[in-house]
Short mmCIF file of N, CA and C in Angstrom, two decimals:
data_model
loop_
_atom_site.label_atom_id
_atom_site.label_comp_id
_atom_site.label_asym_id
_atom_site.label_seq_id
_atom_site.Cartn_x
_atom_site.Cartn_y
_atom_site.Cartn_z
N UNK A 1 -37.04 -13.84 189.75
CA UNK A 1 -37.77 -13.39 190.93
C UNK A 1 -38.83 -14.42 191.27
N UNK A 2 -38.88 -14.79 192.53
CA UNK A 2 -39.89 -15.72 193.01
C UNK A 2 -41.08 -14.93 193.54
N UNK A 3 -42.21 -15.62 193.65
CA UNK A 3 -43.38 -14.94 194.19
C UNK A 3 -43.10 -14.56 195.64
N UNK A 4 -43.74 -13.50 196.09
CA UNK A 4 -43.56 -13.03 197.46
C UNK A 4 -44.28 -13.97 198.43
N UNK A 5 -43.63 -14.24 199.52
CA UNK A 5 -44.25 -14.98 200.62
C UNK A 5 -44.75 -13.92 201.61
N UNK A 6 -46.05 -13.69 201.63
CA UNK A 6 -46.60 -12.63 202.47
C UNK A 6 -46.29 -12.82 203.94
N UNK A 7 -45.99 -14.05 204.35
CA UNK A 7 -45.65 -14.31 205.75
C UNK A 7 -44.26 -13.81 206.11
N UNK A 8 -43.44 -13.49 205.11
CA UNK A 8 -42.08 -13.01 205.39
C UNK A 8 -41.90 -11.53 205.08
N UNK A 9 -42.93 -10.88 204.48
CA UNK A 9 -42.84 -9.44 204.20
C UNK A 9 -43.02 -8.70 205.51
N UNK A 10 -42.08 -7.81 205.86
CA UNK A 10 -42.21 -7.08 207.12
C UNK A 10 -43.49 -6.24 207.16
N UNK A 11 -44.09 -6.19 208.33
CA UNK A 11 -45.29 -5.38 208.56
C UNK A 11 -44.84 -4.02 209.09
N UNK A 12 -45.32 -2.95 208.45
CA UNK A 12 -45.00 -1.60 208.92
C UNK A 12 -46.19 -1.08 209.73
N UNK A 13 -45.90 -0.64 210.93
CA UNK A 13 -46.91 -0.01 211.78
C UNK A 13 -46.39 1.36 212.17
N UNK A 14 -47.22 2.12 212.82
CA UNK A 14 -46.80 3.45 213.22
C UNK A 14 -46.89 4.43 212.08
N UNK A 15 -46.32 5.60 212.28
CA UNK A 15 -46.46 6.69 211.33
C UNK A 15 -45.25 7.60 211.42
N UNK A 16 -44.94 8.27 210.30
CA UNK A 16 -43.90 9.31 210.36
C UNK A 16 -44.51 10.67 210.66
N UNK A 17 -45.83 10.72 210.87
CA UNK A 17 -46.46 11.99 211.22
C UNK A 17 -45.88 12.52 212.54
N UNK A 18 -45.79 13.82 212.66
CA UNK A 18 -45.38 14.40 213.95
C UNK A 18 -46.55 14.32 214.95
N UNK A 19 -46.23 14.51 216.23
CA UNK A 19 -47.27 14.59 217.26
C UNK A 19 -48.12 15.83 216.98
N UNK A 20 -49.38 15.77 217.21
CA UNK A 20 -50.16 14.71 217.82
C UNK A 20 -50.74 13.72 216.80
N UNK A 21 -50.41 13.89 215.53
CA UNK A 21 -51.06 13.12 214.46
C UNK A 21 -50.62 11.66 214.40
N UNK A 22 -49.41 11.35 214.78
CA UNK A 22 -48.93 9.97 214.71
C UNK A 22 -49.81 9.03 215.52
N UNK A 23 -50.25 9.47 216.69
CA UNK A 23 -51.08 8.63 217.56
C UNK A 23 -52.43 8.31 216.93
N UNK A 24 -52.87 9.13 215.99
CA UNK A 24 -54.16 8.92 215.34
C UNK A 24 -54.14 7.74 214.37
N UNK A 25 -52.95 7.20 214.07
CA UNK A 25 -52.82 6.12 213.10
C UNK A 25 -52.79 4.74 213.74
N UNK A 26 -53.13 4.67 215.03
CA UNK A 26 -53.20 3.36 215.71
C UNK A 26 -54.20 2.48 214.99
N UNK A 27 -53.86 1.20 214.83
CA UNK A 27 -54.75 0.25 214.17
C UNK A 27 -54.54 0.14 212.67
N UNK A 28 -53.55 0.85 212.15
CA UNK A 28 -53.22 0.77 210.73
C UNK A 28 -51.89 0.05 210.58
N UNK A 29 -51.82 -0.88 209.65
CA UNK A 29 -50.55 -1.54 209.34
C UNK A 29 -50.49 -1.77 207.84
N UNK A 30 -49.29 -2.02 207.33
CA UNK A 30 -49.18 -2.27 205.89
C UNK A 30 -48.02 -3.21 205.60
N UNK A 31 -48.22 -3.97 204.54
CA UNK A 31 -47.16 -4.79 203.98
C UNK A 31 -46.60 -4.01 202.80
N UNK A 32 -45.30 -3.74 202.80
CA UNK A 32 -44.65 -2.99 201.72
C UNK A 32 -44.27 -3.97 200.61
N UNK A 33 -45.26 -4.34 199.81
CA UNK A 33 -45.07 -5.36 198.79
C UNK A 33 -44.12 -4.93 197.69
N UNK A 34 -44.26 -3.69 197.23
CA UNK A 34 -43.37 -3.20 196.18
C UNK A 34 -41.92 -3.20 196.63
N UNK A 35 -41.69 -2.77 197.84
CA UNK A 35 -40.33 -2.75 198.39
C UNK A 35 -39.79 -4.18 198.50
N UNK A 36 -40.61 -5.10 198.98
CA UNK A 36 -40.18 -6.49 199.12
C UNK A 36 -39.86 -7.11 197.76
N UNK A 37 -40.53 -6.65 196.70
CA UNK A 37 -40.29 -7.16 195.36
C UNK A 37 -39.14 -6.44 194.65
N UNK A 38 -38.55 -5.45 195.32
CA UNK A 38 -37.43 -4.72 194.73
C UNK A 38 -37.84 -3.63 193.76
N UNK A 39 -39.11 -3.21 193.77
CA UNK A 39 -39.56 -2.17 192.86
C UNK A 39 -39.08 -0.80 193.31
N UNK A 40 -38.73 0.04 192.37
CA UNK A 40 -38.23 1.38 192.71
C UNK A 40 -39.03 2.50 192.08
N UNK A 41 -39.84 2.22 191.05
CA UNK A 41 -40.53 3.29 190.34
C UNK A 41 -41.94 3.55 190.87
N UNK A 42 -42.50 2.57 191.57
CA UNK A 42 -43.80 2.78 192.19
C UNK A 42 -43.91 1.91 193.43
N UNK A 43 -44.77 2.34 194.34
CA UNK A 43 -44.98 1.61 195.57
C UNK A 43 -46.24 0.78 195.50
N UNK A 44 -46.24 -0.35 196.19
CA UNK A 44 -47.41 -1.22 196.30
C UNK A 44 -47.49 -1.64 197.77
N UNK A 45 -48.57 -1.25 198.41
CA UNK A 45 -48.75 -1.56 199.83
C UNK A 45 -50.10 -2.21 200.05
N UNK A 46 -50.13 -3.24 200.88
CA UNK A 46 -51.39 -3.84 201.30
C UNK A 46 -51.65 -3.32 202.71
N UNK A 47 -52.64 -2.46 202.83
CA UNK A 47 -52.95 -1.79 204.09
C UNK A 47 -54.08 -2.51 204.80
N UNK A 48 -53.92 -2.71 206.10
CA UNK A 48 -54.97 -3.27 206.94
C UNK A 48 -55.39 -2.22 207.95
N UNK A 49 -56.70 -2.00 208.04
CA UNK A 49 -57.26 -1.10 209.05
C UNK A 49 -58.09 -1.93 210.01
N UNK A 50 -57.73 -1.88 211.27
CA UNK A 50 -58.54 -2.52 212.30
C UNK A 50 -59.81 -1.67 212.50
N UNK A 51 -60.85 -2.22 213.12
CA UNK A 51 -62.04 -1.42 213.36
C UNK A 51 -61.71 -0.08 214.05
N UNK A 52 -62.24 0.99 213.48
CA UNK A 52 -62.03 2.33 214.02
C UNK A 52 -60.79 3.04 213.50
N UNK A 53 -59.93 2.35 212.77
CA UNK A 53 -58.65 2.94 212.34
C UNK A 53 -58.81 3.81 211.10
N UNK A 54 -57.88 4.77 210.97
CA UNK A 54 -57.75 5.65 209.81
C UNK A 54 -56.57 5.19 208.97
N UNK A 55 -56.65 5.39 207.66
CA UNK A 55 -55.51 5.08 206.79
C UNK A 55 -54.44 6.14 206.90
N UNK A 56 -54.85 7.38 207.07
CA UNK A 56 -53.94 8.54 207.07
C UNK A 56 -54.76 9.75 207.44
N UNK A 57 -54.09 10.88 207.57
CA UNK A 57 -54.81 12.14 207.58
C UNK A 57 -55.31 12.37 206.16
N UNK A 58 -56.40 13.09 206.01
CA UNK A 58 -56.89 13.38 204.67
C UNK A 58 -55.84 14.23 203.96
N UNK A 59 -55.44 13.80 202.74
CA UNK A 59 -54.31 14.42 202.05
C UNK A 59 -54.46 14.33 200.54
N UNK A 60 -53.62 15.08 199.84
CA UNK A 60 -53.48 14.95 198.39
C UNK A 60 -52.02 15.18 198.04
N UNK A 61 -51.60 14.57 196.91
CA UNK A 61 -50.21 14.61 196.48
C UNK A 61 -50.01 15.54 195.29
N UNK A 62 -48.96 16.31 195.33
CA UNK A 62 -48.65 17.20 194.22
C UNK A 62 -48.06 16.43 193.03
N UNK A 63 -47.18 15.45 193.28
CA UNK A 63 -46.43 14.81 192.19
C UNK A 63 -46.78 13.35 191.96
N UNK A 64 -47.49 12.72 192.88
CA UNK A 64 -47.69 11.28 192.79
C UNK A 64 -49.15 10.90 192.59
N UNK A 65 -49.36 9.97 191.66
CA UNK A 65 -50.68 9.35 191.49
C UNK A 65 -50.84 8.27 192.54
N UNK A 66 -52.09 8.01 192.93
CA UNK A 66 -52.41 6.91 193.84
C UNK A 66 -53.60 6.14 193.28
N UNK A 67 -53.58 4.83 193.47
CA UNK A 67 -54.69 3.97 193.08
C UNK A 67 -54.97 3.05 194.25
N UNK A 68 -56.24 2.88 194.59
CA UNK A 68 -56.64 2.05 195.73
C UNK A 68 -57.70 1.05 195.28
N UNK A 69 -57.54 -0.20 195.74
CA UNK A 69 -58.54 -1.25 195.51
C UNK A 69 -58.78 -1.98 196.82
N UNK A 70 -60.02 -1.99 197.26
CA UNK A 70 -60.37 -2.70 198.49
C UNK A 70 -60.35 -4.20 198.19
N UNK A 71 -59.69 -4.95 199.08
CA UNK A 71 -59.56 -6.40 198.89
C UNK A 71 -60.34 -7.21 199.92
N UNK A 72 -60.65 -6.60 201.05
CA UNK A 72 -61.32 -7.34 202.13
C UNK A 72 -62.04 -6.37 203.04
N UNK A 73 -63.23 -6.74 203.49
CA UNK A 73 -63.95 -5.93 204.46
C UNK A 73 -64.60 -4.71 203.82
N UNK A 74 -64.86 -3.73 204.65
CA UNK A 74 -65.54 -2.52 204.21
C UNK A 74 -64.91 -1.32 204.90
N UNK A 75 -64.69 -0.27 204.14
CA UNK A 75 -64.20 0.97 204.73
C UNK A 75 -64.93 2.14 204.07
N UNK A 76 -64.77 3.30 204.65
CA UNK A 76 -65.40 4.50 204.14
C UNK A 76 -64.31 5.40 203.56
N UNK A 77 -64.48 5.77 202.29
CA UNK A 77 -63.58 6.72 201.65
C UNK A 77 -64.15 8.11 201.92
N UNK A 78 -63.29 8.99 202.43
CA UNK A 78 -63.68 10.37 202.69
C UNK A 78 -62.88 11.27 201.76
N UNK A 79 -63.59 12.07 200.94
CA UNK A 79 -62.96 13.03 200.04
C UNK A 79 -63.64 14.38 200.23
N UNK A 80 -63.22 15.35 199.45
CA UNK A 80 -63.86 16.66 199.52
C UNK A 80 -65.34 16.58 199.16
N UNK A 81 -65.74 15.57 198.38
CA UNK A 81 -67.14 15.40 197.98
C UNK A 81 -67.98 14.69 199.02
N UNK A 82 -67.36 14.19 200.10
CA UNK A 82 -68.12 13.50 201.14
C UNK A 82 -67.61 12.10 201.38
N UNK A 83 -68.51 11.21 201.76
CA UNK A 83 -68.17 9.85 202.14
C UNK A 83 -68.80 8.84 201.19
N UNK A 84 -68.07 7.75 200.97
CA UNK A 84 -68.57 6.68 200.11
C UNK A 84 -68.07 5.35 200.66
N UNK A 85 -68.97 4.37 200.78
CA UNK A 85 -68.58 3.05 201.27
C UNK A 85 -67.83 2.31 200.17
N UNK A 86 -66.73 1.68 200.55
CA UNK A 86 -65.90 0.90 199.63
C UNK A 86 -65.88 -0.55 200.11
N UNK A 87 -66.16 -1.47 199.17
CA UNK A 87 -66.19 -2.91 199.47
C UNK A 87 -65.24 -3.64 198.54
N UNK A 88 -64.96 -4.93 198.79
CA UNK A 88 -64.02 -5.66 197.95
C UNK A 88 -64.33 -5.50 196.45
N UNK A 89 -63.28 -5.17 195.71
CA UNK A 89 -63.39 -4.94 194.28
C UNK A 89 -63.58 -3.49 193.91
N UNK A 90 -64.01 -2.65 194.87
CA UNK A 90 -64.17 -1.22 194.58
C UNK A 90 -62.80 -0.56 194.44
N UNK A 91 -62.67 0.31 193.45
CA UNK A 91 -61.40 0.96 193.13
C UNK A 91 -61.60 2.46 193.01
N UNK A 92 -60.51 3.18 193.25
CA UNK A 92 -60.52 4.63 193.06
C UNK A 92 -59.11 5.09 192.73
N UNK A 93 -59.01 6.13 191.91
CA UNK A 93 -57.72 6.72 191.58
C UNK A 93 -57.67 8.16 192.02
N UNK A 94 -56.50 8.59 192.45
CA UNK A 94 -56.28 9.97 192.87
C UNK A 94 -55.13 10.53 192.04
N UNK A 95 -55.44 11.26 190.96
CA UNK A 95 -54.39 11.81 190.10
C UNK A 95 -53.54 12.85 190.84
N UNK A 96 -52.27 12.90 190.50
CA UNK A 96 -51.36 13.89 191.08
C UNK A 96 -51.87 15.30 190.83
N UNK A 97 -51.55 16.18 191.76
CA UNK A 97 -51.83 17.61 191.66
C UNK A 97 -53.32 17.92 191.54
N UNK A 98 -54.15 17.06 192.13
CA UNK A 98 -55.59 17.30 192.20
C UNK A 98 -55.92 17.51 193.67
N UNK A 99 -56.18 18.73 194.09
CA UNK A 99 -56.35 19.03 195.52
C UNK A 99 -57.69 18.56 196.09
N UNK A 100 -57.82 17.23 196.17
CA UNK A 100 -59.00 16.60 196.75
C UNK A 100 -58.51 15.67 197.84
N UNK A 101 -58.51 16.15 199.07
CA UNK A 101 -58.01 15.36 200.18
C UNK A 101 -58.81 14.09 200.37
N UNK A 102 -58.10 12.99 200.66
CA UNK A 102 -58.76 11.70 200.80
C UNK A 102 -58.09 10.87 201.90
N UNK A 103 -58.88 10.00 202.47
CA UNK A 103 -58.39 8.94 203.35
C UNK A 103 -59.50 7.92 203.53
N UNK A 104 -59.18 6.85 204.26
CA UNK A 104 -60.12 5.76 204.47
C UNK A 104 -60.26 5.51 205.96
N UNK A 105 -61.48 5.18 206.38
CA UNK A 105 -61.78 4.90 207.78
C UNK A 105 -62.50 3.56 207.84
N UNK A 106 -62.11 2.73 208.79
CA UNK A 106 -62.83 1.47 209.00
C UNK A 106 -63.84 1.68 210.12
N UNK A 107 -65.10 1.83 209.74
CA UNK A 107 -66.17 2.00 210.73
C UNK A 107 -66.91 0.69 211.00
N UNK A 108 -66.40 -0.40 210.46
CA UNK A 108 -67.03 -1.71 210.66
C UNK A 108 -66.47 -2.38 211.92
N UNK A 109 -66.95 -3.58 212.17
CA UNK A 109 -66.48 -4.35 213.34
C UNK A 109 -65.46 -5.40 212.96
N UNK A 110 -64.95 -5.37 211.72
CA UNK A 110 -63.98 -6.36 211.25
C UNK A 110 -62.86 -5.64 210.51
N UNK A 111 -61.68 -6.25 210.41
CA UNK A 111 -60.59 -5.62 209.66
C UNK A 111 -60.99 -5.37 208.20
N UNK A 112 -60.41 -4.33 207.63
CA UNK A 112 -60.58 -4.00 206.21
C UNK A 112 -59.20 -3.90 205.60
N UNK A 113 -59.05 -4.35 204.36
CA UNK A 113 -57.76 -4.31 203.67
C UNK A 113 -57.93 -3.67 202.30
N UNK A 114 -56.92 -2.94 201.88
CA UNK A 114 -56.91 -2.40 200.53
C UNK A 114 -55.49 -2.32 200.01
N UNK A 115 -55.40 -2.44 198.69
CA UNK A 115 -54.12 -2.34 198.00
C UNK A 115 -53.95 -0.91 197.54
N UNK A 116 -52.78 -0.32 197.81
CA UNK A 116 -52.46 1.03 197.36
C UNK A 116 -51.27 0.94 196.42
N UNK A 117 -51.43 1.52 195.24
CA UNK A 117 -50.34 1.59 194.27
C UNK A 117 -50.11 3.05 193.98
N UNK A 118 -48.87 3.50 194.08
CA UNK A 118 -48.57 4.90 193.85
C UNK A 118 -47.21 5.11 193.25
N UNK A 119 -47.11 6.17 192.47
CA UNK A 119 -45.81 6.52 191.88
C UNK A 119 -44.87 6.99 192.97
N UNK A 120 -43.58 6.95 192.68
CA UNK A 120 -42.56 7.39 193.62
C UNK A 120 -41.78 8.53 192.98
N UNK A 121 -42.20 9.74 193.26
CA UNK A 121 -41.53 10.91 192.72
C UNK A 121 -40.27 11.20 193.53
N UNK A 122 -39.24 11.71 192.88
CA UNK A 122 -38.00 12.07 193.58
C UNK A 122 -38.26 13.18 194.59
N UNK A 123 -39.18 14.06 194.25
CA UNK A 123 -39.60 15.12 195.17
C UNK A 123 -41.11 15.13 195.22
N UNK A 124 -41.65 15.24 196.41
CA UNK A 124 -43.10 15.18 196.59
C UNK A 124 -43.53 16.14 197.67
N UNK A 125 -44.74 16.67 197.50
CA UNK A 125 -45.37 17.49 198.52
C UNK A 125 -46.77 16.93 198.74
N UNK A 126 -47.08 16.63 199.99
CA UNK A 126 -48.42 16.18 200.37
C UNK A 126 -49.02 17.24 201.27
N UNK A 127 -50.21 17.65 200.94
CA UNK A 127 -50.93 18.65 201.73
C UNK A 127 -52.06 17.96 202.46
N UNK A 128 -52.20 18.26 203.75
CA UNK A 128 -53.22 17.65 204.60
C UNK A 128 -54.40 18.60 204.71
N UNK A 129 -55.54 18.14 204.23
CA UNK A 129 -56.71 19.00 204.03
C UNK A 129 -57.30 19.56 205.32
N UNK A 130 -57.33 18.78 206.38
CA UNK A 130 -58.08 19.17 207.58
C UNK A 130 -57.22 19.72 208.71
N UNK A 131 -55.91 19.71 208.53
CA UNK A 131 -55.00 20.22 209.55
C UNK A 131 -53.96 21.12 208.89
N UNK A 132 -53.29 21.93 209.68
CA UNK A 132 -52.28 22.87 209.18
C UNK A 132 -50.94 22.16 209.07
N UNK A 133 -50.81 21.31 208.03
CA UNK A 133 -49.63 20.47 207.89
C UNK A 133 -49.36 20.19 206.42
N UNK A 134 -48.07 20.27 206.05
CA UNK A 134 -47.60 19.94 204.71
C UNK A 134 -46.34 19.10 204.86
N UNK A 135 -46.25 18.02 204.08
CA UNK A 135 -45.08 17.15 204.08
C UNK A 135 -44.32 17.37 202.77
N UNK A 136 -43.02 17.58 202.87
CA UNK A 136 -42.16 17.64 201.70
C UNK A 136 -41.17 16.49 201.81
N UNK A 137 -41.11 15.67 200.75
CA UNK A 137 -40.15 14.57 200.68
C UNK A 137 -39.15 14.89 199.57
N UNK A 138 -37.88 14.84 199.92
CA UNK A 138 -36.83 15.07 198.94
C UNK A 138 -35.66 14.17 199.27
N UNK A 139 -35.27 13.35 198.29
CA UNK A 139 -34.15 12.42 198.47
C UNK A 139 -34.31 11.56 199.71
N UNK A 140 -35.56 11.11 199.95
CA UNK A 140 -35.82 10.22 201.07
C UNK A 140 -35.93 10.88 202.43
N UNK A 141 -35.83 12.21 202.47
CA UNK A 141 -35.92 12.94 203.73
C UNK A 141 -37.26 13.66 203.82
N UNK A 142 -37.94 13.47 204.94
CA UNK A 142 -39.25 14.09 205.17
C UNK A 142 -39.09 15.34 206.02
N UNK A 143 -39.80 16.40 205.64
CA UNK A 143 -39.84 17.63 206.43
C UNK A 143 -41.28 18.12 206.49
N UNK A 144 -41.72 18.48 207.67
CA UNK A 144 -43.08 19.00 207.85
C UNK A 144 -43.04 20.49 208.08
N UNK A 145 -44.01 21.18 207.47
CA UNK A 145 -44.19 22.61 207.68
C UNK A 145 -45.67 22.88 207.89
N UNK A 146 -45.95 24.11 208.35
CA UNK A 146 -47.33 24.59 208.34
C UNK A 146 -47.64 25.00 206.91
N UNK A 147 -48.89 25.21 206.61
CA UNK A 147 -49.28 25.58 205.24
C UNK A 147 -48.69 26.90 204.80
N UNK A 148 -48.34 27.77 205.75
CA UNK A 148 -47.73 29.05 205.38
C UNK A 148 -46.21 28.95 205.23
N UNK A 149 -45.65 27.71 205.36
CA UNK A 149 -44.23 27.49 205.15
C UNK A 149 -43.38 27.47 206.41
N UNK A 150 -43.94 27.86 207.56
CA UNK A 150 -43.17 27.82 208.81
C UNK A 150 -42.89 26.37 209.18
N UNK A 151 -41.70 26.09 209.73
CA UNK A 151 -41.41 24.71 210.18
C UNK A 151 -42.46 24.28 211.21
N UNK A 152 -42.83 23.02 211.12
CA UNK A 152 -43.83 22.49 212.06
C UNK A 152 -43.14 22.06 213.34
N UNK A 153 -43.73 22.47 214.44
CA UNK A 153 -43.26 22.01 215.77
C UNK A 153 -44.48 21.46 216.49
N UNK A 154 -44.39 20.24 217.01
CA UNK A 154 -45.51 19.69 217.78
C UNK A 154 -45.87 20.61 218.93
N UNK A 155 -47.13 20.53 219.35
CA UNK A 155 -47.59 21.36 220.46
C UNK A 155 -46.66 21.22 221.65
N UNK A 156 -46.34 22.34 222.27
CA UNK A 156 -45.46 22.34 223.42
C UNK A 156 -43.99 22.52 223.06
N UNK A 157 -43.65 22.41 221.77
CA UNK A 157 -42.27 22.63 221.33
C UNK A 157 -42.23 23.92 220.52
N UNK A 158 -41.08 24.53 220.46
CA UNK A 158 -40.94 25.73 219.64
C UNK A 158 -39.82 25.53 218.65
N UNK A 159 -39.96 26.19 217.50
CA UNK A 159 -38.92 26.15 216.48
C UNK A 159 -38.62 27.54 216.04
#
């Protein structure tokens, strides 16, 4: 295996979130480093947040651990305990099945980057703390529901 050439790793933009949440992820992009390296047991992503961008909706994972290390710029980590500024070298871990919703916001005037490393469970459930949304991933297929289990339909659609 040769070292990765970051200039050839595809950049992922956009979101798999349903409307209206997908539009909230404007300004976020990531390099899927683990995928580019052929890794299958855990993911490694280098995320870039433009000024004002969110990393995700605030969420927690039932089956997957996550580890984040800021590599460039400054962002704000938001958890159930509040907000904390994260700068290059700052790290945080989010153990699986710990219901503490988290995400990162770039409130600065410059891009911020962080490395995310996470396990890849065959089945996963992510719960979104601030909205009525749950993601279930099974065999590579994503399905969204409301927290009470009803299928999620974007506003204006019915299911």
